[in-house]
Amino acid sequence: EGGQGGEGQSRAVSGIAADKKQVELAMTHVPDQPGIAAQLFGALASNNISVDMIIQSVRQDDNTNDIAFTVDQTDLQDTLTLLEKVKADMGSGEIYYETDVAKVSIVGVGMIDRPGIAADMFKALAQANINLKMISTSEIKISCLIDQAQADDAVRALHRQFFPEAANDEPKLVDAKVGY
């Protein structure tokens, strides 16, 4: 399997983490023009709100975008206040948010050189009947936003996938933030 390291071979995935303090927010019908994302995320940054996962998708019907992203739960009210202001300035659609979400991540410096790590992660989560709401990747981390109630099950499924030699050991479930 892609994530398993053999004797003398570095392990592609070195850790698994869950952050149960995430909120998913979305703005619909954001104008599809240069500078809009900079305006939105600049306003958040100016107010010391850190954004984690971001997805922008183009709507084919009206030349607008939907932008979804995550922030820490402690920033929810400030983020909603800012989004209402940005929404009025941009003339965008609705604002939605969901608080019952969690981010699960696998990390490892060897992942970039090992094709199939993401597929292995998604397969393990699918086998545990866990639906993915958002996906974010970097050279050393793959994160998925899921239902908060399934976070511990997700960590266990990923533990079995990437650390099979310890499959009978119960992983230590710690609510942690992972940032690189």
mmCIF file of C-alpha atoms in Angstrom:
data_model
loop_
_atom_site.group_PDB
_atom_site.id
_atom_site.type_symbol
_atom_site.label_atom_id
_atom_site.label_comp_id
_atom_site.label_asym_id
_atom_site.label_seq_id
_atom_site.Cartn_x
_atom_site.Cartn_y
_atom_site.Cartn_z
ATOM 1 C CA GLU A 1 0.000 0.000 0.000
ATOM 2 C CA GLY A 2 1.169 3.536 -0.718
ATOM 3 C CA GLY A 3 1.352 4.753 2.864
ATOM 4 C CA GLN A 4 3.171 1.848 4.438
ATOM 5 C CA GLY A 5 6.910 2.000 4.919
ATOM 6 C CA GLY A 6 8.964 -1.150 4.800
ATOM 7 C CA GLU A 7 12.177 -2.134 6.519
ATOM 8 C CA GLY A 8 14.751 0.596 5.938
ATOM 9 C CA GLN A 9 12.231 2.628 3.972
ATOM 10 C CA SER A 10 10.863 5.878 5.323
ATOM 11 C CA ARG A 11 7.157 5.891 6.078
ATOM 12 C CA ALA A 12 5.165 8.223 3.820
ATOM 13 C CA VAL A 13 2.560 8.981 6.503
ATOM 14 C CA SER A 14 4.029 9.782 9.894
ATOM 15 C CA GLY A 15 0.952 11.057 11.715
ATOM 16 C CA ILE A 16 -2.815 11.421 11.839
ATOM 17 C CA ALA A 17 -4.713 14.275 13.478
ATOM 18 C CA ALA A 18 -8.268 15.476 13.997
ATOM 19 C CA ASP A 19 -9.461 19.025 14.616
ATOM 20 C CA LYS A 20 -13.041 19.070 15.894
ATOM 21 C CA LYS A 21 -13.130 22.845 16.279
ATOM 22 C CA GLN A 22 -13.684 23.758 12.626
ATOM 23 C CA VAL A 23 -16.576 25.613 10.989
ATOM 24 C CA GLU A 24 -17.378 25.419 7.285
ATOM 25 C CA LEU A 25 -18.652 28.638 5.704
ATOM 26 C CA ALA A 26 -19.805 29.310 2.160
ATOM 27 C CA MET A 27 -20.758 32.348 0.100
ATOM 28 C CA THR A 28 -22.837 31.726 -3.003
ATOM 29 C CA HIS A 29 -23.044 33.696 -6.235
ATOM 30 C CA VAL A 30 -19.809 35.622 -5.659
ATOM 31 C CA PRO A 31 -18.958 37.693 -8.773
ATOM 32 C CA ASP A 32 -16.507 35.856 -11.043
ATOM 33 C CA GLN A 33 -13.929 38.590 -11.529
ATOM 34 C CA PRO A 34 -10.311 39.283 -10.589
ATOM 35 C CA GLY A 35 -9.702 40.514 -7.049
ATOM 36 C CA ILE A 36 -12.820 39.090 -5.414
ATOM 37 C CA ALA A 37 -10.997 36.322 -3.522
ATOM 38 C CA ALA A 38 -8.344 38.858 -2.477
ATOM 39 C CA GLN A 39 -11.071 41.164 -1.158
ATOM 40 C CA LEU A 40 -12.794 38.396 0.781
ATOM 41 C CA PHE A 41 -9.726 36.766 2.309
ATOM 42 C CA GLY A 42 -7.973 40.112 2.783
ATOM 43 C CA ALA A 43 -10.869 41.245 4.983
ATOM 44 C CA LEU A 44 -10.575 38.079 7.047
ATOM 45 C CA ALA A 45 -6.792 38.413 7.363
ATOM 46 C CA SER A 46 -7.086 42.083 8.382
ATOM 47 C CA ASN A 47 -9.225 40.911 11.280
ATOM 48 C CA ASN A 48 -6.793 38.169 12.334
ATOM 49 C CA ILE A 49 -9.041 35.355 11.142
ATOM 50 C CA SER A 50 -7.044 32.409 9.854
ATOM 51 C CA VAL A 51 -8.609 30.483 7.003
ATOM 52 C CA ASP A 52 -7.745 26.842 6.501
ATOM 53 C CA MET A 53 -9.373 24.869 3.691
ATOM 54 C CA ILE A 54 -10.682 26.800 0.653
ATOM 55 C CA ILE A 55 -12.753 25.651 -2.323
ATOM 56 C CA GLN A 56 -13.903 27.915 -5.140
ATOM 57 C CA SER A 57 -16.255 26.507 -7.734
ATOM 58 C CA VAL A 58 -17.581 28.235 -10.834
ATOM 59 C CA ARG A 59 -21.336 28.311 -11.430
ATOM 60 C CA GLN A 60 -22.049 27.770 -15.094
ATOM 61 C CA ASP A 61 -25.499 29.350 -15.007
ATOM 62 C CA ASP A 62 -24.741 32.943 -14.028
ATOM 63 C CA ASN A 63 -20.988 33.696 -14.238
ATOM 64 C CA THR A 64 -20.512 33.611 -10.467
ATOM 65 C CA ASN A 65 -18.586 31.447 -8.021
ATOM 66 C CA ASP A 66 -19.344 29.726 -4.764
ATOM 67 C CA ILE A 67 -16.545 29.992 -2.218
ATOM 68 C CA ALA A 68 -16.398 27.650 0.769
ATOM 69 C CA PHE A 69 -13.749 27.695 3.489
ATOM 70 C CA THR A 70 -13.100 26.717 7.079
ATOM 71 C CA VAL A 71 -12.148 28.699 10.161
ATOM 72 C CA ASP A 72 -11.774 27.880 13.837
ATOM 73 C CA GLN A 73 -15.067 27.833 15.775
ATOM 74 C CA THR A 74 -13.855 30.692 17.967
ATOM 75 C CA ASP A 75 -13.823 32.935 14.874
ATOM 76 C CA LEU A 76 -17.362 32.122 13.694
ATOM 77 C CA GLN A 77 -19.202 35.253 14.848
ATOM 78 C CA ASP A 78 -16.476 37.640 13.662
ATOM 79 C CA THR A 79 -16.354 35.809 10.328
ATOM 80 C CA LEU A 80 -20.126 36.025 9.854
ATOM 81 C CA THR A 81 -20.076 39.756 10.626
ATOM 82 C CA LEU A 82 -17.310 40.330 8.068
ATOM 83 C CA LEU A 83 -18.994 38.163 5.448
ATOM 84 C CA GLU A 84 -22.202 40.187 5.732
ATOM 85 C CA LYS A 85 -20.209 43.357 5.034
ATOM 86 C CA VAL A 86 -18.262 41.783 2.163
ATOM 87 C CA LYS A 87 -21.499 40.350 0.766
ATOM 88 C CA ALA A 88 -23.067 43.821 0.690
ATOM 89 C CA ASP A 89 -19.956 45.297 -0.985
ATOM 90 C CA MET A 90 -19.793 42.540 -3.618
ATOM 91 C CA GLY A 91 -23.466 41.972 -4.203
ATOM 92 C CA SER A 92 -23.067 38.238 -3.691
ATOM 93 C CA GLY A 93 -25.697 35.671 -2.732
ATOM 94 C CA GLU A 94 -26.244 33.843 0.516
ATOM 95 C CA ILE A 95 -23.946 32.933 3.407
ATOM 96 C CA TYR A 96 -24.148 29.457 4.894
ATOM 97 C CA TYR A 97 -22.258 27.798 7.716
ATOM 98 C CA GLU A 98 -22.031 24.419 9.406
ATOM 99 C CA THR A 99 -20.525 23.889 12.847
ATOM 100 C CA ASP A 100 -20.734 20.099 13.199
ATOM 101 C CA VAL A 101 -17.643 19.389 11.115
ATOM 102 C CA ALA A 102 -14.125 18.176 11.798
ATOM 103 C CA LYS A 103 -10.905 18.115 9.833
ATOM 104 C CA VAL A 104 -8.920 14.888 9.728
ATOM 105 C CA SER A 105 -5.395 15.009 8.363
ATOM 106 C CA ILE A 106 -2.563 12.703 7.507
ATOM 107 C CA VAL A 107 0.923 14.178 7.508
ATOM 108 C CA GLY A 108 4.324 13.051 6.326
ATOM 109 C CA VAL A 109 7.281 14.423 4.432
ATOM 110 C CA GLY A 110 7.407 11.330 2.223
ATOM 111 C CA MET A 111 3.916 11.726 0.773
ATOM 112 C CA ILE A 112 4.916 13.932 -2.157
ATOM 113 C CA ASP A 113 7.075 11.170 -3.639
ATOM 114 C CA ARG A 114 4.557 8.367 -3.113
ATOM 115 C CA PRO A 115 1.603 8.265 -5.537
ATOM 116 C CA GLY A 116 -1.583 6.804 -4.135
ATOM 117 C CA ILE A 117 -1.499 8.226 -0.613
ATOM 118 C CA ALA A 118 -4.615 10.356 -1.182
ATOM 119 C CA ALA A 119 -6.422 7.421 -2.799
ATOM 120 C CA ASP A 120 -5.517 5.222 0.191
ATOM 121 C CA MET A 121 -6.860 7.870 2.569
ATOM 122 C CA PHE A 122 -10.118 8.297 0.663
ATOM 123 C CA LYS A 123 -10.558 4.510 0.397
ATOM 124 C CA ALA A 124 -10.075 4.035 4.153
ATOM 125 C CA LEU A 125 -12.623 6.750 4.919
ATOM 126 C CA ALA A 126 -15.098 5.366 2.355
ATOM 127 C CA GLN A 127 -14.815 1.881 3.856
ATOM 128 C CA ALA A 128 -15.731 3.439 7.216
ATOM 129 C CA ASN A 129 -18.762 5.050 5.500
ATOM 130 C CA ILE A 130 -17.389 8.565 6.015
ATOM 131 C CA ASN A 131 -18.378 11.181 3.453
ATOM 132 C CA LEU A 132 -15.910 13.905 2.449
ATOM 133 C CA LYS A 133 -17.166 17.501 2.420
ATOM 134 C CA MET A 134 -13.895 19.208 1.456
ATOM 135 C CA ILE A 135 -10.374 18.091 0.570
ATOM 136 C CA SER A 136 -7.158 20.076 0.896
ATOM 137 C CA THR A 137 -3.640 18.953 0.020
ATOM 138 C CA SER A 138 -0.066 20.149 0.306
ATOM 139 C CA GLU A 139 3.285 18.432 -0.139
ATOM 140 C CA ILE A 140 3.204 17.087 3.419
ATOM 141 C CA LYS A 141 -0.470 17.024 4.431
ATOM 142 C CA ILE A 142 -3.833 15.813 3.145
ATOM 143 C CA SER A 143 -6.904 17.005 5.033
ATOM 144 C CA CYS A 144 -10.577 16.133 4.691
ATOM 145 C CA LEU A 145 -13.546 17.895 6.215
ATOM 146 C CA ILE A 146 -16.102 15.407 7.539
ATOM 147 C CA ASP A 147 -19.036 15.216 9.944
ATOM 148 C CA GLN A 148 -17.771 15.924 13.450
ATOM 149 C CA ALA A 149 -19.532 12.854 14.865
ATOM 150 C CA GLN A 150 -17.341 10.642 12.654
ATOM 151 C CA ALA A 151 -13.965 12.171 13.569
ATOM 152 C CA ASP A 152 -12.878 9.424 15.972
ATOM 153 C CA ASP A 153 -13.984 6.706 13.534
ATOM 154 C CA ALA A 154 -12.017 8.468 10.793
ATOM 155 C CA VAL A 155 -8.854 8.526 12.903
ATOM 156 C CA ARG A 156 -9.276 4.806 13.642
ATOM 157 C CA ALA A 157 -9.815 3.998 9.934
ATOM 158 C CA LEU A 158 -6.741 5.991 8.922
ATOM 159 C CA HIS A 159 -4.730 4.374 11.715
ATOM 160 C CA ARG A 160 -5.643 0.926 10.351
ATOM 161 C CA GLN A 161 -4.766 2.005 6.793
ATOM 162 C CA PHE A 162 -1.426 3.674 7.424
ATOM 163 C CA PHE A 163 -0.220 1.866 10.552
ATOM 164 C CA PRO A 164 -1.386 -1.742 9.958
ATOM 165 C CA GLU A 165 1.354 -3.144 12.185
ATOM 166 C CA ALA A 166 -0.461 -1.461 15.081
ATOM 167 C CA ALA A 167 -3.970 -2.312 13.848
ATOM 168 C CA ASN A 168 -4.861 -4.026 17.120
ATOM 169 C CA ASP A 169 -3.683 -1.052 19.171
ATOM 170 C CA GLU A 170 -6.293 1.587 19.880
ATOM 171 C CA PRO A 171 -4.953 4.943 18.619
ATOM 172 C CA LYS A 172 -4.646 7.686 21.194
ATOM 173 C CA LEU A 173 -7.467 10.046 20.206
ATOM 174 C CA VAL A 174 -6.340 13.595 20.790
ATOM 175 C CA ASP A 175 -8.177 16.606 19.413
ATOM 176 C CA ALA A 176 -5.319 18.477 17.832
ATOM 177 C CA LYS A 177 -4.607 21.142 15.299
ATOM 178 C CA VAL A 178 -2.076 20.408 12.611
ATOM 179 C CA GLY A 179 -0.619 23.319 10.693
ATOM 180 C CA TYR A 180 2.284 23.490 8.301
#
